[in-house]
PDB file of C-alpha atoms in Angstrom:
ATOM      1  CA  MET G   1      37.073  -7.786  15.149  1.00  0.00           C
ATOM      2  CA  LYS G   2      36.085  -9.380  11.742  1.00  0.00           C
ATOM      3  CA  PRO G   3      32.849  -8.136   9.806  1.00  0.00           C
ATOM      4  CA  VAL G   4      31.044 -11.338  10.565  1.00  0.00           C
ATOM      5  CA  LYS G   5      31.844 -10.966  13.995  1.00  0.00           C
ATOM      6  CA  ARG G   6      30.187  -7.775  14.088  1.00  0.00           C
ATOM      7  CA  ILE G   7      27.485  -8.681  12.099  1.00  0.00           C
ATOM      8  CA  LEU G   8      26.707 -11.762  14.592  1.00  0.00           C
ATOM      9  CA  VAL G   9      27.278  -9.016  17.407  1.00  0.00           C
ATOM     10  CA  LEU G  10      24.547  -7.108  16.630  1.00  0.00           C
ATOM     11  CA  ALA G  11      22.418 -10.155  16.316  1.00  0.00           C
ATOM     12  CA  LEU G  12      23.062 -11.171  19.726  1.00  0.00           C
ATOM     13  CA  ILE G  13      22.755  -7.964  21.371  1.00  0.00           C
ATOM     14  CA  LEU G  14      19.454  -7.804  19.929  1.00  0.00           C
ATOM     15  CA  LEU G  15      18.149 -11.576  20.427  1.00  0.00           C
ATOM     16  CA  LEU G  16      20.728 -13.378  22.879  1.00  0.00           C
ATOM     17  CA  GLY G  17      22.159 -11.187  25.125  1.00  0.00           C
ATOM     18  CA  ALA G  18      19.287 -12.125  27.763  1.00  0.00           C
ATOM     19  CA  CYS G  19      19.708 -15.546  27.821  1.00  0.00           C
ATOM     20  CA  GLY G  20      19.986 -16.140  31.506  1.00  0.00           C
ATOM     21  CA  LEU G  21      23.527 -15.425  32.285  1.00  0.00           C
ATOM     22  CA  GLY G  22      24.199 -14.072  35.442  1.00  0.00           C
ATOM     23  CA  GLY G  23      20.571 -15.118  36.597  1.00  0.00           C
ATOM     24  CA  ARG G  24      18.584 -12.994  34.362  1.00  0.00           C
ATOM     25  CA  PRO G  25      14.974 -13.879  33.915  1.00  0.00           C
ATOM     26  CA  SER G  26      13.981 -16.477  31.022  1.00  0.00           C
ATOM     27  CA  MET G  27      13.721 -15.106  27.109  1.00  0.00           C
ATOM     28  CA  ASP G  28      10.451 -16.449  27.368  1.00  0.00           C
ATOM     29  CA  THR G  29       7.897 -14.114  28.249  1.00  0.00           C
ATOM     30  CA  GLN G  30       5.309 -16.472  29.661  1.00  0.00           C
ATOM     31  CA  GLY G  31       7.403 -16.948  32.436  1.00  0.00           C
ATOM     32  CA  ALA G  32       9.634 -20.147  31.761  1.00  0.00           C
ATOM     33  CA  ASP G  33      12.080 -20.167  35.013  1.00  0.00           C
ATOM     34  CA  SER G  34      13.330 -23.823  34.913  1.00  0.00           C
ATOM     35  CA  PHE G  35      14.970 -26.165  32.684  1.00  0.00           C
ATOM     36  CA  GLU G  36      12.123 -28.021  31.909  1.00  0.00           C
ATOM     37  CA  ASP G  37       9.949 -25.005  31.492  1.00  0.00           C
ATOM     38  CA  ASP G  38      12.464 -23.489  28.591  1.00  0.00           C
ATOM     39  CA  VAL G  39      12.860 -27.113  26.902  1.00  0.00           C
ATOM     40  CA  ARG G  40       9.043 -26.922  26.610  1.00  0.00           C
ATOM     41  CA  ALA G  41       8.725 -23.381  25.662  1.00  0.00           C
ATOM     42  CA  ALA G  42      11.572 -23.551  22.669  1.00  0.00           C
ATOM     43  CA  ARG G  43       9.604 -26.727  21.266  1.00  0.00           C
ATOM     44  CA  THR G  44       5.964 -25.004  21.350  1.00  0.00           C
ATOM     45  CA  LEU G  45       7.235 -21.712  20.161  1.00  0.00           C
ATOM     46  CA  THR G  46       9.573 -23.262  17.297  1.00  0.00           C
ATOM     47  CA  GLU G  47       6.418 -25.568  16.187  1.00  0.00           C
ATOM     48  CA  ALA G  48       4.209 -22.337  16.109  1.00  0.00           C
ATOM     49  CA  PHE G  49       6.565 -20.252  13.990  1.00  0.00           C
ATOM     50  CA  TRP G  50       6.848 -23.083  11.483  1.00  0.00           C
ATOM     51  CA  THR G  51       3.144 -23.854  11.370  1.00  0.00           C
ATOM     52  CA  GLN G  52       2.561 -20.173  10.521  1.00  0.00           C
ATOM     53  CA  GLN G  53       5.382 -20.356   8.054  1.00  0.00           C
ATOM     54  CA  PHE G  54       4.027 -23.403   6.320  1.00  0.00           C
ATOM     55  CA  GLN G  55       0.535 -21.633   6.083  1.00  0.00           C
ATOM     56  CA  GLN G  56       1.669 -18.585   4.522  1.00  0.00           C
ATOM     57  CA  SER G  57       3.491 -20.674   1.979  1.00  0.00           C
ATOM     58  CA  GLY G  58       0.253 -22.865   1.383  1.00  0.00           C
ATOM     59  CA  ARG G  59       1.792 -26.223   2.959  1.00  0.00           C
ATOM     60  CA  THR G  60       0.615 -27.791   5.921  1.00  0.00           C
ATOM     61  CA  TYR G  61       3.535 -28.388   8.767  1.00  0.00           C
ATOM     62  CA  ARG G  62       3.698 -32.015  10.073  1.00  0.00           C
ATOM     63  CA  PRO G  63       4.576 -31.681  13.916  1.00  0.00           C
ATOM     64  CA  ILE G  64       7.422 -33.861  15.169  1.00  0.00           C
ATOM     65  CA  ALA G  65       6.228 -37.609  16.362  1.00  0.00           C
ATOM     66  CA  GLY G  66       8.477 -37.295  19.512  1.00  0.00           C
ATOM     67  CA  PHE G  67      10.577 -35.287  21.224  1.00  0.00           C
ATOM     68  CA  VAL G  68      12.752 -37.554  23.555  1.00  0.00           C
ATOM     69  CA  PRO G  69      14.874 -36.521  26.546  1.00  0.00           C
ATOM     70  CA  TYR G  70      18.001 -38.912  27.319  1.00  0.00           C
ATOM     71  CA  SER G  71      20.909 -39.371  29.374  1.00  0.00           C
ATOM     72  CA  GLY G  72      24.355 -40.696  28.234  1.00  0.00           C
ATOM     73  CA  ASN G  73      23.839 -43.772  26.201  1.00  0.00           C
ATOM     74  CA  SER G  74      20.445 -44.355  26.789  1.00  0.00           C
ATOM     75  CA  GLY G  75      18.996 -42.338  24.047  1.00  0.00           C
ATOM     76  CA  PRO G  76      16.998 -43.710  21.015  1.00  0.00           C
ATOM     77  CA  SER G  77      18.670 -45.084  17.708  1.00  0.00           C
ATOM     78  CA  CYS G  78      18.114 -43.778  14.540  1.00  0.00           C
ATOM     79  CA  GLY G  79      18.267 -46.327  11.915  1.00  0.00           C
ATOM     80  CA  ASN G  80      21.146 -48.080  12.632  1.00  0.00           C
ATOM     81  CA  GLU G  81      22.685 -45.321  14.723  1.00  0.00           C
ATOM     82  CA  PRO G  82      23.034 -45.176  18.132  1.00  0.00           C
ATOM     83  CA  ALA G  83      22.338 -41.793  20.296  1.00  0.00           C
ATOM     84  CA  VAL G  84      25.610 -40.737  21.831  1.00  0.00           C
ATOM     85  CA  PRO G  85      25.959 -38.579  24.911  1.00  0.00           C
ATOM     86  CA  ASN G  86      26.383 -34.656  24.953  1.00  0.00           C
ATOM     87  CA  ASN G  87      24.213 -34.184  21.554  1.00  0.00           C
ATOM     88  CA  ALA G  88      21.051 -33.417  20.286  1.00  0.00           C
ATOM     89  CA  PHE G  89      19.615 -34.883  16.728  1.00  0.00           C
ATOM     90  CA  TYR G  90      16.756 -35.419  14.689  1.00  0.00           C
ATOM     91  CA  CYS G  91      16.222 -38.332  13.233  1.00  0.00           C
ATOM     92  CA  PRO G  92      14.212 -38.559   9.817  1.00  0.00           C
ATOM     93  CA  ILE G  93      13.511 -42.318  10.484  1.00  0.00           C
ATOM     94  CA  GLY G  94      10.352 -41.797  12.855  1.00  0.00           C
ATOM     95  CA  HIS G  95      10.671 -37.883  12.795  1.00  0.00           C
ATOM     96  CA  PHE G  96      11.401 -36.849  16.186  1.00  0.00           C
ATOM     97  CA  ILE G  97      14.291 -35.046  17.853  1.00  0.00           C
ATOM     98  CA  ALA G  98      16.242 -36.430  20.851  1.00  0.00           C
ATOM     99  CA  PHE G  99      18.487 -34.781  23.156  1.00  0.00           C
ATOM    100  CA  ASP G 100      20.814 -35.536  26.191  1.00  0.00           C
ATOM    101  CA  GLN G 101      18.954 -33.606  29.069  1.00  0.00           C
ATOM    102  CA  THR G 102      21.910 -33.987  31.177  1.00  0.00           C
ATOM    103  CA  TRP G 103      24.076 -32.343  28.697  1.00  0.00           C
ATOM    104  CA  MET G 104      21.612 -29.068  27.624  1.00  0.00           C
ATOM    105  CA  GLU G 105      20.865 -28.844  31.527  1.00  0.00           C
ATOM    106  CA  SER G 106      24.787 -28.210  32.183  1.00  0.00           C
ATOM    107  CA  LEU G 107      24.939 -25.560  29.527  1.00  0.00           C
ATOM    108  CA  TRP G 108      21.655 -24.106  30.593  1.00  0.00           C
ATOM    109  CA  ASN G 109      23.157 -23.761  34.197  1.00  0.00           C
ATOM    110  CA  GLU G 110      26.659 -22.577  32.623  1.00  0.00           C
ATOM    111  CA  MET G 111      25.384 -20.466  29.844  1.00  0.00           C
ATOM    112  CA  GLY G 112      21.763 -19.401  30.506  1.00  0.00           C
ATOM    113  CA  ASP G 113      18.882 -20.396  28.765  1.00  0.00           C
ATOM    114  CA  GLY G 114      19.651 -19.017  25.552  1.00  0.00           C
ATOM    115  CA  SER G 115      21.855 -22.363  24.698  1.00  0.00           C
ATOM    116  CA  VAL G 116      18.234 -24.168  24.830  1.00  0.00           C
ATOM    117  CA  TYR G 117      16.900 -21.590  22.170  1.00  0.00           C
ATOM    118  CA  VAL G 118      19.389 -22.081  20.037  1.00  0.00           C
ATOM    119  CA  ILE G 119      20.041 -25.949  20.071  1.00  0.00           C
ATOM    120  CA  ILE G 120      16.425 -26.790  19.848  1.00  0.00           C
ATOM    121  CA  PRO G 121      15.347 -24.399  16.651  1.00  0.00           C
ATOM    122  CA  HIS G 122      18.696 -25.824  15.121  1.00  0.00           C
ATOM    123  CA  GLU G 123      17.501 -29.426  15.269  1.00  0.00           C
ATOM    124  CA  PHE G 124      13.916 -28.243  14.140  1.00  0.00           C
ATOM    125  CA  GLY G 125      15.642 -26.986  11.092  1.00  0.00           C
ATOM    126  CA  HIS G 126      16.856 -30.482  10.491  1.00  0.00           C
ATOM    127  CA  ALA G 127      12.952 -31.711  10.605  1.00  0.00           C
ATOM    128  CA  ILE G 128      11.826 -28.772   8.171  1.00  0.00           C
ATOM    129  CA  GLN G 129      14.521 -29.731   5.570  1.00  0.00           C
ATOM    130  CA  ALA G 130      12.967 -33.573   6.043  1.00  0.00           C
ATOM    131  CA  GLN G 131       9.840 -31.946   4.886  1.00  0.00           C
ATOM    132  CA  LEU G 132      10.896 -29.517   2.390  1.00  0.00           C
ATOM    133  CA  GLN G 133      13.130 -32.777   0.962  1.00  0.00           C
ATOM    134  CA  THR G 134      15.791 -30.338   0.634  1.00  0.00           C
ATOM    135  CA  ASP G 135      18.696 -31.977  -1.783  1.00  0.00           C
ATOM    136  CA  PHE G 136      22.063 -31.458   0.070  1.00  0.00           C
ATOM    137  CA  GLN G 137      25.507 -32.523  -1.673  1.00  0.00           C
ATOM    138  CA  LEU G 138      27.676 -32.016   1.648  1.00  0.00           C
ATOM    139  CA  ASN G 139      26.462 -32.301   5.538  1.00  0.00           C
ATOM    140  CA  VAL G 140      28.173 -29.017   6.604  1.00  0.00           C
ATOM    141  CA  GLN G 141      25.638 -27.438   3.932  1.00  0.00           C
ATOM    142  CA  MET G 142      22.819 -29.100   5.881  1.00  0.00           C
ATOM    143  CA  GLU G 143      24.075 -28.089   9.074  1.00  0.00           C
ATOM    144  CA  LEU G 144      24.606 -24.477   8.176  1.00  0.00           C
ATOM    145  CA  GLN G 145      21.270 -24.322   6.647  1.00  0.00           C
ATOM    146  CA  ALA G 146      19.741 -25.450  10.038  1.00  0.00           C
ATOM    147  CA  ASP G 147      21.991 -22.793  11.737  1.00  0.00           C
ATOM    148  CA  CYS G 148      20.447 -20.214   9.544  1.00  0.00           C
ATOM    149  CA  TYR G 149      17.001 -21.323  10.335  1.00  0.00           C
ATOM    150  CA  ALA G 150      17.562 -21.100  13.962  1.00  0.00           C
ATOM    151  CA  GLY G 151      18.956 -17.419  13.827  1.00  0.00           C
ATOM    152  CA  GLY G 152      15.533 -16.636  11.758  1.00  0.00           C
ATOM    153  CA  THR G 153      13.538 -18.826  14.266  1.00  0.00           C
ATOM    154  CA  LEU G 154      14.568 -16.864  16.961  1.00  0.00           C
ATOM    155  CA  SER G 155      14.567 -13.387  15.320  1.00  0.00           C
ATOM    156  CA  ALA G 156      10.988 -13.869  14.355  1.00  0.00           C
ATOM    157  CA  LEU G 157       9.942 -15.363  18.080  1.00  0.00           C
ATOM    158  CA  VAL G 158      11.774 -11.915  19.569  1.00  0.00           C
ATOM    159  CA  ARG G 159       9.825  -9.565  17.294  1.00  0.00           C
ATOM    160  CA  SER G 160       6.674 -11.330  17.794  1.00  0.00           C
ATOM    161  CA  GLY G 161       7.029 -10.496  21.370  1.00  0.00           C
ATOM    162  CA  ALA G 162       7.156 -14.198  22.253  1.00  0.00           C
ATOM    163  CA  LEU G 163      10.951 -13.855  23.700  1.00  0.00           C
ATOM    164  CA  ASP G 164      12.844 -11.216  25.559  1.00  0.00           C
ATOM    165  CA  ALA G 165      16.090  -9.835  24.550  1.00  0.00           C
ATOM    166  CA  GLU G 166      18.519  -7.562  26.362  1.00  0.00           C
ATOM    167  CA  PRO G 167      21.780  -6.035  25.171  1.00  0.00           C
ATOM    168  CA  GLY G 168      24.778  -7.569  27.020  1.00  0.00           C
ATOM    169  CA  ASP G 169      27.019 -11.116  27.266  1.00  0.00           C
ATOM    170  CA  GLU G 170      27.547 -11.299  23.955  1.00  0.00           C
ATOM    171  CA  ASP G 171      31.036 -12.242  23.994  1.00  0.00           C
ATOM    172  CA  GLU G 172      30.302 -15.071  26.037  1.00  0.00           C
ATOM    173  CA  LEU G 173      27.904 -16.186  23.537  1.00  0.00           C
ATOM    174  CA  LEU G 174      30.093 -15.727  20.516  1.00  0.00           C
ATOM    175  CA  MET G 175      32.938 -17.768  22.152  1.00  0.00           C
ATOM    176  CA  SER G 176      30.230 -20.547  22.655  1.00  0.00           C
ATOM    177  CA  LEU G 177      29.158 -20.478  19.226  1.00  0.00           C
ATOM    178  CA  GLU G 178      32.980 -20.562  18.400  1.00  0.00           C
ATOM    179  CA  ALA G 179      33.506 -23.342  20.360  1.00  0.00           C
ATOM    180  CA  ALA G 180      30.789 -25.252  18.510  1.00  0.00           C
ATOM    181  CA  GLY G 181      32.590 -24.931  14.916  1.00  0.00           C
ATOM    182  CA  ASP G 182      34.727 -27.507  13.224  1.00  0.00           C
ATOM    183  CA  PRO G 183      38.479 -26.697  13.894  1.00  0.00           C
ATOM    184  CA  THR G 184      39.506 -26.874   9.988  1.00  0.00           C
ATOM    185  CA  ASP G 185      37.413 -26.106   6.929  1.00  0.00           C
ATOM    186  CA  ASP G 186      36.880 -29.451   5.464  1.00  0.00           C
ATOM    187  CA  TRP G 187      33.726 -29.560   4.002  1.00  0.00           C
ATOM    188  CA  LEU G 188      33.904 -32.967   2.427  1.00  0.00           C
ATOM    189  CA  ASN G 189      33.994 -34.685   5.786  1.00  0.00           C
ATOM    190  CA  PRO G 190      30.731 -36.184   5.984  1.00  0.00           C
ATOM    191  CA  SER G 191      30.411 -35.234   9.785  1.00  0.00           C
ATOM    192  CA  ALA G 192      31.357 -31.274   8.922  1.00  0.00           C
ATOM    193  CA  HIS G 193      29.209 -28.505  10.332  1.00  0.00           C
ATOM    194  CA  GLY G 194      31.226 -25.791   9.379  1.00  0.00           C
ATOM    195  CA  THR G 195      33.952 -23.795  10.752  1.00  0.00           C
ATOM    196  CA  ALA G 196      33.131 -21.080  13.931  1.00  0.00           C
ATOM    197  CA  GLU G 197      33.076 -18.506  11.139  1.00  0.00           C
ATOM    198  CA  GLN G 198      30.563 -20.394   9.044  1.00  0.00           C
ATOM    199  CA  ARG G 199      28.456 -21.047  11.466  1.00  0.00           C
ATOM    200  CA  GLN G 200      28.089 -17.653  12.959  1.00  0.00           C
ATOM    201  CA  THR G 201      27.542 -16.199   9.558  1.00  0.00           C
ATOM    202  CA  SER G 202      24.877 -18.366   8.690  1.00  0.00           C
ATOM    203  CA  PHE G 203      22.983 -17.904  12.087  1.00  0.00           C
ATOM    204  CA  ALA G 204      23.444 -14.261  11.665  1.00  0.00           C
ATOM    205  CA  THR G 205      21.891 -14.121   8.056  1.00  0.00           C
ATOM    206  CA  GLY G 206      18.887 -15.872   9.371  1.00  0.00           C
ATOM    207  CA  TYR G 207      18.506 -13.528  12.283  1.00  0.00           C
ATOM    208  CA  ARG G 208      19.293 -10.506   9.930  1.00  0.00           C
ATOM    209  CA  ASP G 209      17.030 -11.685   6.805  1.00  0.00           C
ATOM    210  CA  GLY G 210      14.674 -14.458   8.104  1.00  0.00           C
ATOM    211  CA  VAL G 211      14.406 -17.919   7.459  1.00  0.00           C
ATOM    212  CA  ASN G 212      13.340 -17.312   3.564  1.00  0.00           C
ATOM    213  CA  ALA G 213      16.780 -16.199   3.316  1.00  0.00           C
ATOM    214  CA  CYS G 214      18.488 -19.641   4.397  1.00  0.00           C
TER     215      CYS G 214
END
């Protein structure tokens, strides 16, 4: 096992082990027990976390203007770019997040609610980048920072008691994160998100060291 995977396993054991796999209860301590409940909780908890983060740094967090579920090709466009199936995205034009609800619910059913508590904080990470006016030379840098923000957000929610975590199921989650990575390390590709190892490392960094390390 590579060192980066050992780091990530430790993070996932603490954070994502109890993400609903095998019929376990929701991570949300308020008792969210449906897909809709988990989506609502992931949004609410993530925005509460970032509101607090901005306050601590003397800034004012601007809530997203919309949180838009869609199915297939029916999603909202972002500028001249149409929404595509099996996707979630943040649109700086309009400051909203949209997600293919059918796709995300299938992940929720197959993998557990941990998928929701990773995807939604990742997209909020892009909203944070827009508010902070973070400058990136490459798309992959932006995506890896959003992965890091997701890890930092989730670890903070676990520490605060807003989310529960139990050991177990880390192998399945490692495989799912690996599947989300790019097949090659092509940083110059304008659509690159990072290889599996790079995304795992960024997520683990955020989880271990917090969002300020991102």
